mmCIF file of C-alpha atoms in Angstrom:
data_model
loop_
_atom_site.group_PDB
_atom_site.id
_atom_site.type_symbol
_atom_site.label_atom_id
_atom_site.label_comp_id
_atom_site.label_asym_id
_atom_site.label_seq_id
_atom_site.Cartn_x
_atom_site.Cartn_y
_atom_site.Cartn_z
ATOM 1 C CA UNK A 22 -19.321 138.817 67.850
ATOM 2 C CA UNK A 23 -17.617 136.149 69.916
ATOM 3 C CA UNK A 24 -17.755 132.364 69.639
ATOM 4 C CA UNK A 25 -17.705 130.331 72.861
ATOM 5 C CA UNK A 26 -17.188 126.558 72.807
ATOM 6 C CA UNK A 27 -16.865 125.510 76.454
ATOM 7 C CA UNK A 28 -19.644 125.226 79.020
ATOM 8 C CA UNK A 29 -17.490 126.716 81.782
ATOM 9 C CA UNK A 30 -16.559 129.769 79.703
ATOM 10 C CA UNK A 31 -20.191 130.350 78.726
ATOM 11 C CA UNK A 32 -21.312 130.083 82.358
ATOM 12 C CA UNK A 33 -18.636 132.528 83.494
ATOM 13 C CA UNK A 34 -19.830 135.050 80.934
ATOM 14 C CA UNK A 35 -23.455 134.503 81.892
ATOM 15 C CA UNK A 36 -22.738 135.022 85.586
ATOM 16 C CA UNK A 37 -20.782 138.200 84.862
ATOM 17 C CA UNK A 38 -23.780 139.561 82.913
ATOM 18 C CA UNK A 39 -26.048 138.673 85.828
ATOM 19 C CA UNK A 40 -23.836 140.568 88.278
ATOM 20 C CA UNK A 41 -23.871 143.633 86.028
ATOM 21 C CA UNK A 42 -27.621 143.475 85.445
ATOM 22 C CA UNK A 43 -27.231 142.922 81.687
ATOM 23 C CA UNK A 44 -30.375 141.559 80.019
ATOM 24 C CA UNK A 45 -29.752 138.336 78.083
ATOM 25 C CA UNK A 46 -31.883 137.067 75.191
ATOM 26 C CA UNK A 47 -31.288 133.512 74.028
ATOM 27 C CA UNK A 48 -32.095 131.676 70.786
ATOM 28 C CA UNK A 49 -31.323 127.928 70.913
ATOM 29 C CA UNK A 50 -30.800 126.386 67.462
ATOM 30 C CA UNK A 51 -29.348 123.330 65.769
ATOM 31 C CA UNK A 52 -27.653 125.516 63.184
ATOM 32 C CA UNK A 53 -28.002 125.634 59.410
ATOM 33 C CA UNK A 54 -29.662 128.970 60.016
ATOM 34 C CA UNK A 55 -32.267 130.568 57.776
ATOM 35 C CA UNK A 56 -34.555 133.612 57.834
ATOM 36 C CA UNK A 57 -36.836 131.915 60.351
ATOM 37 C CA UNK A 58 -34.009 131.694 62.878
ATOM 38 C CA UNK A 59 -33.052 135.298 62.177
ATOM 39 C CA UNK A 60 -36.605 136.410 63.006
ATOM 40 C CA UNK A 61 -36.060 134.864 66.461
ATOM 41 C CA UNK A 62 -32.776 136.752 66.816
ATOM 42 C CA UNK A 63 -34.524 139.980 65.840
ATOM 43 C CA UNK A 64 -37.220 139.418 68.466
ATOM 44 C CA UNK A 65 -34.605 138.660 71.131
ATOM 45 C CA UNK A 66 -32.829 141.927 70.320
ATOM 46 C CA UNK A 67 -36.084 143.877 70.492
ATOM 47 C CA UNK A 68 -36.708 142.501 73.979
ATOM 48 C CA UNK A 69 -33.264 143.028 75.531
ATOM 49 C CA UNK A 70 -32.447 146.243 73.674
ATOM 50 C CA UNK A 71 -29.156 147.613 72.402
ATOM 51 C CA UNK A 72 -27.571 147.384 75.845
ATOM 52 C CA UNK A 73 -28.547 143.740 76.254
ATOM 53 C CA UNK A 74 -26.819 140.611 74.995
ATOM 54 C CA UNK A 75 -28.183 138.174 72.402
ATOM 55 C CA UNK A 76 -26.809 134.637 72.539
ATOM 56 C CA UNK A 77 -27.431 132.021 69.838
ATOM 57 C CA UNK A 78 -26.511 128.415 70.527
ATOM 58 C CA UNK A 79 -25.639 126.115 67.639
ATOM 59 C CA UNK A 80 -25.723 122.485 68.667
ATOM 60 C CA UNK A 81 -27.119 119.415 66.907
ATOM 61 C CA UNK A 82 -28.366 117.604 69.986
ATOM 62 C CA UNK A 83 -27.933 113.814 69.650
ATOM 63 C CA UNK A 84 -30.355 112.910 72.448
ATOM 64 C CA UNK A 85 -33.392 114.144 70.512
ATOM 65 C CA UNK A 86 -32.678 111.868 67.541
ATOM 66 C CA UNK A 87 -33.710 108.219 67.465
ATOM 67 C CA UNK A 88 -31.156 105.705 66.076
ATOM 68 C CA UNK A 89 -33.166 105.547 62.823
ATOM 69 C CA UNK A 90 -33.244 109.329 62.343
ATOM 70 C CA UNK A 91 -31.036 111.794 60.491
ATOM 71 C CA UNK A 92 -28.457 112.877 63.105
ATOM 72 C CA UNK A 93 -25.398 112.098 60.977
ATOM 73 C CA UNK A 94 -26.761 113.822 57.870
ATOM 74 C CA UNK A 95 -28.465 116.744 59.584
ATOM 75 C CA UNK A 96 -27.300 119.822 57.614
ATOM 76 C CA UNK A 97 -24.433 121.796 59.093
ATOM 77 C CA UNK A 98 -22.757 125.009 57.943
ATOM 78 C CA UNK A 99 -20.981 126.720 60.826
ATOM 79 C CA UNK A 100 -19.196 129.255 58.630
ATOM 80 C CA UNK A 101 -22.492 130.297 57.051
ATOM 81 C CA UNK A 102 -24.168 130.400 60.459
ATOM 82 C CA UNK A 103 -21.448 132.656 61.868
ATOM 83 C CA UNK A 104 -21.816 135.050 58.935
ATOM 84 C CA UNK A 105 -25.597 135.276 59.369
ATOM 85 C CA UNK A 106 -25.294 135.768 63.124
ATOM 86 C CA UNK A 107 -22.724 138.516 62.702
ATOM 87 C CA UNK A 108 -24.939 140.312 60.179
ATOM 88 C CA UNK A 109 -27.950 139.933 62.505
ATOM 89 C CA UNK A 110 -26.118 141.568 65.406
ATOM 90 C CA UNK A 111 -25.686 138.493 67.589
ATOM 91 C CA UNK A 112 -23.227 139.089 70.432
ATOM 92 C CA UNK A 113 -22.287 135.506 71.334
ATOM 93 C CA UNK A 114 -22.623 132.193 69.547
ATOM 94 C CA UNK A 115 -22.296 129.199 71.820
ATOM 95 C CA UNK A 116 -21.062 126.152 69.898
ATOM 96 C CA UNK A 117 -20.363 123.311 72.332
ATOM 97 C CA UNK A 118 -19.166 119.835 71.420
ATOM 98 C CA UNK A 119 -21.097 116.790 72.619
ATOM 99 C CA UNK A 120 -18.296 115.923 75.040
ATOM 100 C CA UNK A 121 -19.000 119.307 76.663
ATOM 101 C CA UNK A 122 -22.769 118.822 76.815
ATOM 102 C CA UNK A 123 -22.776 115.128 77.714
ATOM 103 C CA UNK A 124 -19.444 114.466 79.471
ATOM 104 C CA UNK A 125 -18.432 110.809 79.169
ATOM 105 C CA UNK A 126 -16.138 110.800 82.209
ATOM 106 C CA UNK A 127 -17.266 109.791 85.688
ATOM 107 C CA UNK A 128 -19.622 107.041 84.593
ATOM 108 C CA UNK A 129 -21.196 108.912 81.705
ATOM 109 C CA UNK A 130 -24.258 111.120 81.425
ATOM 110 C CA UNK A 131 -27.407 109.678 83.046
ATOM 111 C CA UNK A 132 -29.795 112.485 84.057
ATOM 112 C CA UNK A 133 -32.708 113.508 81.835
ATOM 113 C CA UNK A 134 -35.611 115.950 82.086
ATOM 114 C CA UNK A 135 -38.984 114.468 81.085
ATOM 115 C CA UNK A 136 -42.309 116.267 80.625
ATOM 116 C CA UNK A 137 -45.061 113.701 81.172
ATOM 117 C CA UNK A 138 -48.187 115.197 79.594
ATOM 118 C CA UNK A 139 -47.887 117.543 76.620
ATOM 119 C CA UNK A 140 -45.071 115.479 75.098
ATOM 120 C CA UNK A 141 -47.078 112.260 74.666
ATOM 121 C CA UNK A 142 -49.047 112.981 71.484
ATOM 122 C CA UNK A 143 -48.103 113.906 67.916
ATOM 123 C CA UNK A 144 -44.297 114.301 67.786
ATOM 124 C CA UNK A 145 -43.975 112.423 71.062
ATOM 125 C CA UNK A 146 -45.904 109.475 69.679
ATOM 126 C CA UNK A 147 -44.073 109.429 66.353
ATOM 127 C CA UNK A 148 -40.653 110.055 67.906
ATOM 128 C CA UNK A 149 -40.828 108.481 71.396
ATOM 129 C CA UNK A 150 -37.429 109.661 72.691
ATOM 130 C CA UNK A 151 -37.512 113.067 71.017
ATOM 131 C CA UNK A 152 -38.910 115.329 73.724
ATOM 132 C CA UNK A 153 -36.804 113.782 76.480
ATOM 133 C CA UNK A 154 -33.788 114.947 74.488
ATOM 134 C CA UNK A 155 -35.303 118.372 73.810
ATOM 135 C CA UNK A 156 -36.228 119.158 77.407
ATOM 136 C CA UNK A 157 -32.899 117.859 78.697
ATOM 137 C CA UNK A 158 -30.737 119.911 76.339
ATOM 138 C CA UNK A 159 -32.887 123.037 76.700
ATOM 139 C CA UNK A 160 -32.733 122.789 80.499
ATOM 140 C CA UNK A 161 -28.958 122.457 80.266
ATOM 141 C CA UNK A 162 -28.693 125.424 77.913
ATOM 142 C CA UNK A 163 -30.833 127.571 80.214
ATOM 143 C CA UNK A 164 -28.515 126.711 83.114
ATOM 144 C CA UNK A 165 -25.453 127.522 81.018
ATOM 145 C CA UNK A 166 -26.599 130.769 79.336
ATOM 146 C CA UNK A 167 -28.817 132.048 82.220
ATOM 147 C CA UNK A 168 -31.080 134.093 79.921
ATOM 148 C CA UNK A 169 -33.866 136.444 80.955
ATOM 149 C CA UNK A 170 -35.823 135.467 77.854
ATOM 150 C CA UNK A 171 -35.580 132.596 75.369
ATOM 151 C CA UNK A 172 -37.155 132.798 71.921
ATOM 152 C CA UNK A 173 -38.649 129.831 70.053
ATOM 153 C CA UNK A 174 -40.460 129.461 66.732
ATOM 154 C CA UNK A 175 -44.134 128.554 66.415
ATOM 155 C CA UNK A 176 -43.395 126.010 63.666
ATOM 156 C CA UNK A 177 -42.435 123.613 66.462
ATOM 157 C CA UNK A 178 -45.689 124.334 68.305
ATOM 158 C CA UNK A 179 -45.624 121.272 70.536
ATOM 159 C CA UNK A 180 -41.953 121.789 71.389
ATOM 160 C CA UNK A 181 -42.639 125.358 72.496
ATOM 161 C CA UNK A 182 -45.554 124.171 74.644
ATOM 162 C CA UNK A 183 -43.435 121.445 76.267
ATOM 163 C CA UNK A 184 -40.601 123.895 77.006
ATOM 164 C CA UNK A 185 -43.048 126.407 78.481
ATOM 165 C CA UNK A 186 -44.452 123.685 80.731
ATOM 166 C CA UNK A 187 -40.953 122.679 81.843
ATOM 167 C CA UNK A 188 -40.055 126.290 82.638
ATOM 168 C CA UNK A 189 -43.238 126.646 84.689
ATOM 169 C CA UNK A 190 -42.954 123.331 86.520
ATOM 170 C CA UNK A 191 -39.247 123.587 87.346
ATOM 171 C CA UNK A 192 -39.268 127.304 88.224
ATOM 172 C CA UNK A 193 -36.775 128.464 85.640
ATOM 173 C CA UNK A 194 -36.454 132.255 86.126
ATOM 174 C CA UNK A 195 -36.989 133.235 82.514
ATOM 175 C CA UNK A 196 -39.699 134.050 80.005
ATOM 176 C CA UNK A 197 -40.429 132.023 76.861
ATOM 177 C CA UNK A 198 -41.429 134.022 73.770
ATOM 178 C CA UNK A 199 -42.865 132.244 70.719
ATOM 179 C CA UNK A 200 -42.469 133.916 67.310
ATOM 180 C CA UNK A 201 -44.816 133.181 64.346
ATOM 181 C CA UNK A 202 -43.701 130.655 61.734
ATOM 182 C CA UNK A 203 -41.538 132.161 58.988
ATOM 183 C CA UNK A 204 -42.539 130.955 55.506
ATOM 184 C CA UNK A 205 -41.178 130.902 51.990
ATOM 185 C CA UNK A 206 -43.084 133.100 49.489
ATOM 186 C CA UNK A 207 -45.074 130.040 48.344
ATOM 187 C CA UNK A 208 -46.143 129.155 51.892
ATOM 188 C CA UNK A 209 -43.686 126.395 52.829
ATOM 189 C CA UNK A 210 -42.636 126.698 56.470
ATOM 190 C CA UNK A 211 -38.914 127.418 56.681
ATOM 191 C CA UNK A 212 -36.918 124.481 58.027
ATOM 192 C CA UNK A 213 -33.307 123.370 57.891
ATOM 193 C CA UNK A 214 -34.595 120.028 56.605
ATOM 194 C CA UNK A 215 -35.988 121.693 53.454
ATOM 195 C CA UNK A 216 -32.435 121.313 52.136
ATOM 196 C CA UNK A 217 -33.062 117.583 51.762
ATOM 197 C CA UNK A 218 -35.840 118.113 49.197
ATOM 198 C CA UNK A 219 -35.000 117.358 45.578
ATOM 199 C CA UNK A 220 -36.112 119.650 42.769
ATOM 200 C CA UNK A 221 -39.015 117.285 42.114
ATOM 201 C CA UNK A 222 -39.968 117.065 45.798
ATOM 202 C CA UNK A 223 -39.814 120.764 46.643
ATOM 203 C CA UNK A 224 -43.169 121.701 45.014
ATOM 204 C CA UNK A 225 -44.799 118.662 46.647
ATOM 205 C CA UNK A 226 -43.761 119.909 50.092
ATOM 206 C CA UNK A 227 -46.533 122.488 49.676
ATOM 207 C CA UNK A 228 -48.911 119.634 50.550
ATOM 208 C CA UNK A 229 -48.576 120.674 54.204
ATOM 209 C CA UNK A 230 -49.446 124.357 53.845
ATOM 210 C CA UNK A 231 -52.181 123.541 51.306
ATOM 211 C CA UNK A 232 -53.754 121.104 53.749
ATOM 212 C CA UNK A 233 -53.711 123.797 56.449
ATOM 213 C CA UNK A 234 -55.259 126.358 54.107
ATOM 214 C CA UNK A 235 -57.971 123.897 53.081
ATOM 215 C CA UNK A 236 -58.749 123.105 56.727
ATOM 216 C CA UNK A 237 -58.982 126.816 57.509
ATOM 217 C CA UNK A 238 -61.371 127.388 54.596
ATOM 218 C CA UNK A 239 -63.614 124.473 55.556
ATOM 219 C CA UNK A 240 -63.767 125.456 59.221
ATOM 220 C CA UNK A 241 -64.411 129.127 58.522
ATOM 221 C CA UNK A 242 -67.207 128.355 56.060
ATOM 222 C CA UNK A 243 -68.888 125.714 58.202
ATOM 223 C CA UNK A 244 -71.856 126.732 60.353
ATOM 224 C CA UNK A 245 -71.167 123.951 62.843
ATOM 225 C CA UNK A 246 -68.112 122.036 64.093
ATOM 226 C CA UNK A 247 -66.659 119.451 61.705
ATOM 227 C CA UNK A 248 -65.894 115.912 62.854
ATOM 228 C CA UNK A 249 -62.108 115.603 63.169
ATOM 229 C CA UNK A 250 -62.118 112.190 61.491
ATOM 230 C CA UNK A 251 -64.017 113.554 58.494
ATOM 231 C CA UNK A 252 -61.643 116.502 58.161
ATOM 232 C CA UNK A 253 -58.614 114.204 58.434
ATOM 233 C CA UNK A 254 -59.999 112.092 55.588
ATOM 234 C CA UNK A 255 -60.581 115.164 53.417
ATOM 235 C CA UNK A 256 -57.075 116.475 54.001
ATOM 236 C CA UNK A 257 -55.492 113.049 53.501
ATOM 237 C CA UNK A 258 -57.103 112.928 50.063
ATOM 238 C CA UNK A 259 -55.667 116.352 49.230
ATOM 239 C CA UNK A 260 -52.189 115.357 50.419
ATOM 240 C CA UNK A 261 -52.335 112.069 48.493
ATOM 241 C CA UNK A 262 -52.500 114.074 45.250
ATOM 242 C CA UNK A 263 -48.785 114.709 45.813
ATOM 243 C CA UNK A 264 -47.030 111.442 44.798
ATOM 244 C CA UNK A 265 -44.002 111.880 47.092
ATOM 245 C CA UNK A 266 -46.125 112.614 50.175
ATOM 246 C CA UNK A 267 -46.787 110.130 52.995
ATOM 247 C CA UNK A 268 -48.740 111.226 56.057
ATOM 248 C CA UNK A 269 -47.373 110.589 59.535
ATOM 249 C CA UNK A 270 -50.212 112.318 61.370
ATOM 250 C CA UNK A 271 -52.875 115.019 61.094
ATOM 251 C CA UNK A 272 -54.007 116.284 64.490
ATOM 252 C CA UNK A 273 -56.615 118.729 65.784
ATOM 253 C CA UNK A 274 -56.223 119.792 69.393
ATOM 254 C CA UNK A 275 -56.769 122.393 72.085
ATOM 255 C CA UNK A 276 -53.885 124.909 71.782
ATOM 256 C CA UNK A 277 -53.526 125.199 75.570
ATOM 257 C CA UNK A 278 -53.749 121.578 76.726
ATOM 258 C CA UNK A 279 -52.791 119.862 73.416
ATOM 259 C CA UNK A 280 -55.731 117.531 74.114
ATOM 260 C CA UNK A 281 -57.042 115.970 70.857
ATOM 261 C CA UNK A 282 -60.522 117.068 69.829
ATOM 262 C CA UNK A 283 -63.272 115.102 68.100
ATOM 263 C CA UNK A 284 -64.931 118.249 66.734
ATOM 264 C CA UNK A 285 -63.074 120.989 64.891
ATOM 265 C CA UNK A 286 -64.144 124.633 64.954
ATOM 266 C CA UNK A 287 -62.537 128.072 64.891
ATOM 267 C CA UNK A 288 -59.716 128.472 67.404
ATOM 268 C CA UNK A 289 -58.690 124.820 67.290
ATOM 269 C CA UNK A 290 -55.009 124.170 66.548
ATOM 270 C CA UNK A 291 -54.007 121.886 63.701
ATOM 271 C CA UNK A 292 -50.652 120.173 63.266
ATOM 272 C CA UNK A 293 -49.386 117.651 60.765
ATOM 273 C CA UNK A 294 -46.259 115.715 59.892
ATOM 274 C CA UNK A 295 -45.730 114.484 56.341
ATOM 275 C CA UNK A 296 -42.864 112.668 54.679
ATOM 276 C CA UNK A 297 -41.951 114.147 51.294
ATOM 277 C CA UNK A 298 -39.827 111.355 49.924
ATOM 278 C CA UNK A 299 -37.486 110.597 52.825
ATOM 279 C CA UNK A 300 -37.772 114.084 54.350
ATOM 280 C CA UNK A 301 -40.118 114.490 57.307
ATOM 281 C CA UNK A 302 -41.656 117.944 57.561
ATOM 282 C CA UNK A 303 -44.005 119.446 60.138
ATOM 283 C CA UNK A 304 -46.328 122.433 60.164
ATOM 284 C CA UNK A 305 -49.203 123.825 62.218
ATOM 285 C CA UNK A 306 -51.692 126.686 62.404
ATOM 286 C CA UNK A 307 -54.720 127.925 64.256
ATOM 287 C CA UNK A 308 -57.946 127.237 62.373
#
C-alpha cells in the first residue's frame, strides 16, 4: 500500500493507470474508518478485481462544515486508518492537505459545484452550505483520482443521490455504486461521529433505528397510506422517550426525486436526523 499526499502525484498515477487500462475503484472518506467504510472498500475491490486498483481518500473537507459545526473536533486517526486500509487490501490512500485541495495562492479558491434540486431539503435545509462543499470536493476528487467507479454508503442517502445527479448532469465518466448501511449488532448505523457518544448517550442513540423500525411496522400493517404528519408525531413521541434525544427532522419522501410526501406507504423512503446530546446522527431506510 502506498500513501499519496499531493494532487499532482495522485493525478500522475491516475493518468498512468488510464493509459494502461487499469480499472480504478474509489472510496472517498473523511477518515476515522470503521467496518462501514471497509464494506465500501470490499465492494470496490469486487468491482475492479484483483488486477484493478482501489484508492481510498482520507480528507476532512472544511467546505462542508458550517462555522458552528464540528470541523476542529471531527475524529481523526490516520495511523489506525492506514492499518485498516492495509488489512483491507487498499492499494493507494490519498491524504491531501487543505492547501493542496484549496490552494490559497493566486487569489484563493473561488469555484464551487452546486446541485440545485435534490440538495435543498433535509440535510440541505438543516446545513445550508453542506452540499455545496460535498459536491465541490467530490468533483475535485473525481478529477484527481479518475476512477471508473466510486463507492458510497447508503447511510448518507441524500448525499449519494446528490452525487449521482452531479455525475449525470456534468458527464463524469464513472459509475456510482451505493452500498447498504452497515450497522452495529444493536442496529445503530455505523458513523465516525458515534465516537462522540458518552456511555449514557450510546444506548439512547438507538432512538433513530427504533423510530425506523416502528415506521416500518406501522406502514406494513396499515391497509391504507398513513398521513406523514401523523406518522411524524408518533415517531417524535417514541424518540422523546430518550432524554438525550432532540429531533432535527423526520422526513418521508420519494426515493428517486427526494420530493416530500404527504402520505406514507410501502416503498417510501424515510430519513431522520436526531441530536443525542451534542452529537448529530442521521439514518434512513425504505419503508
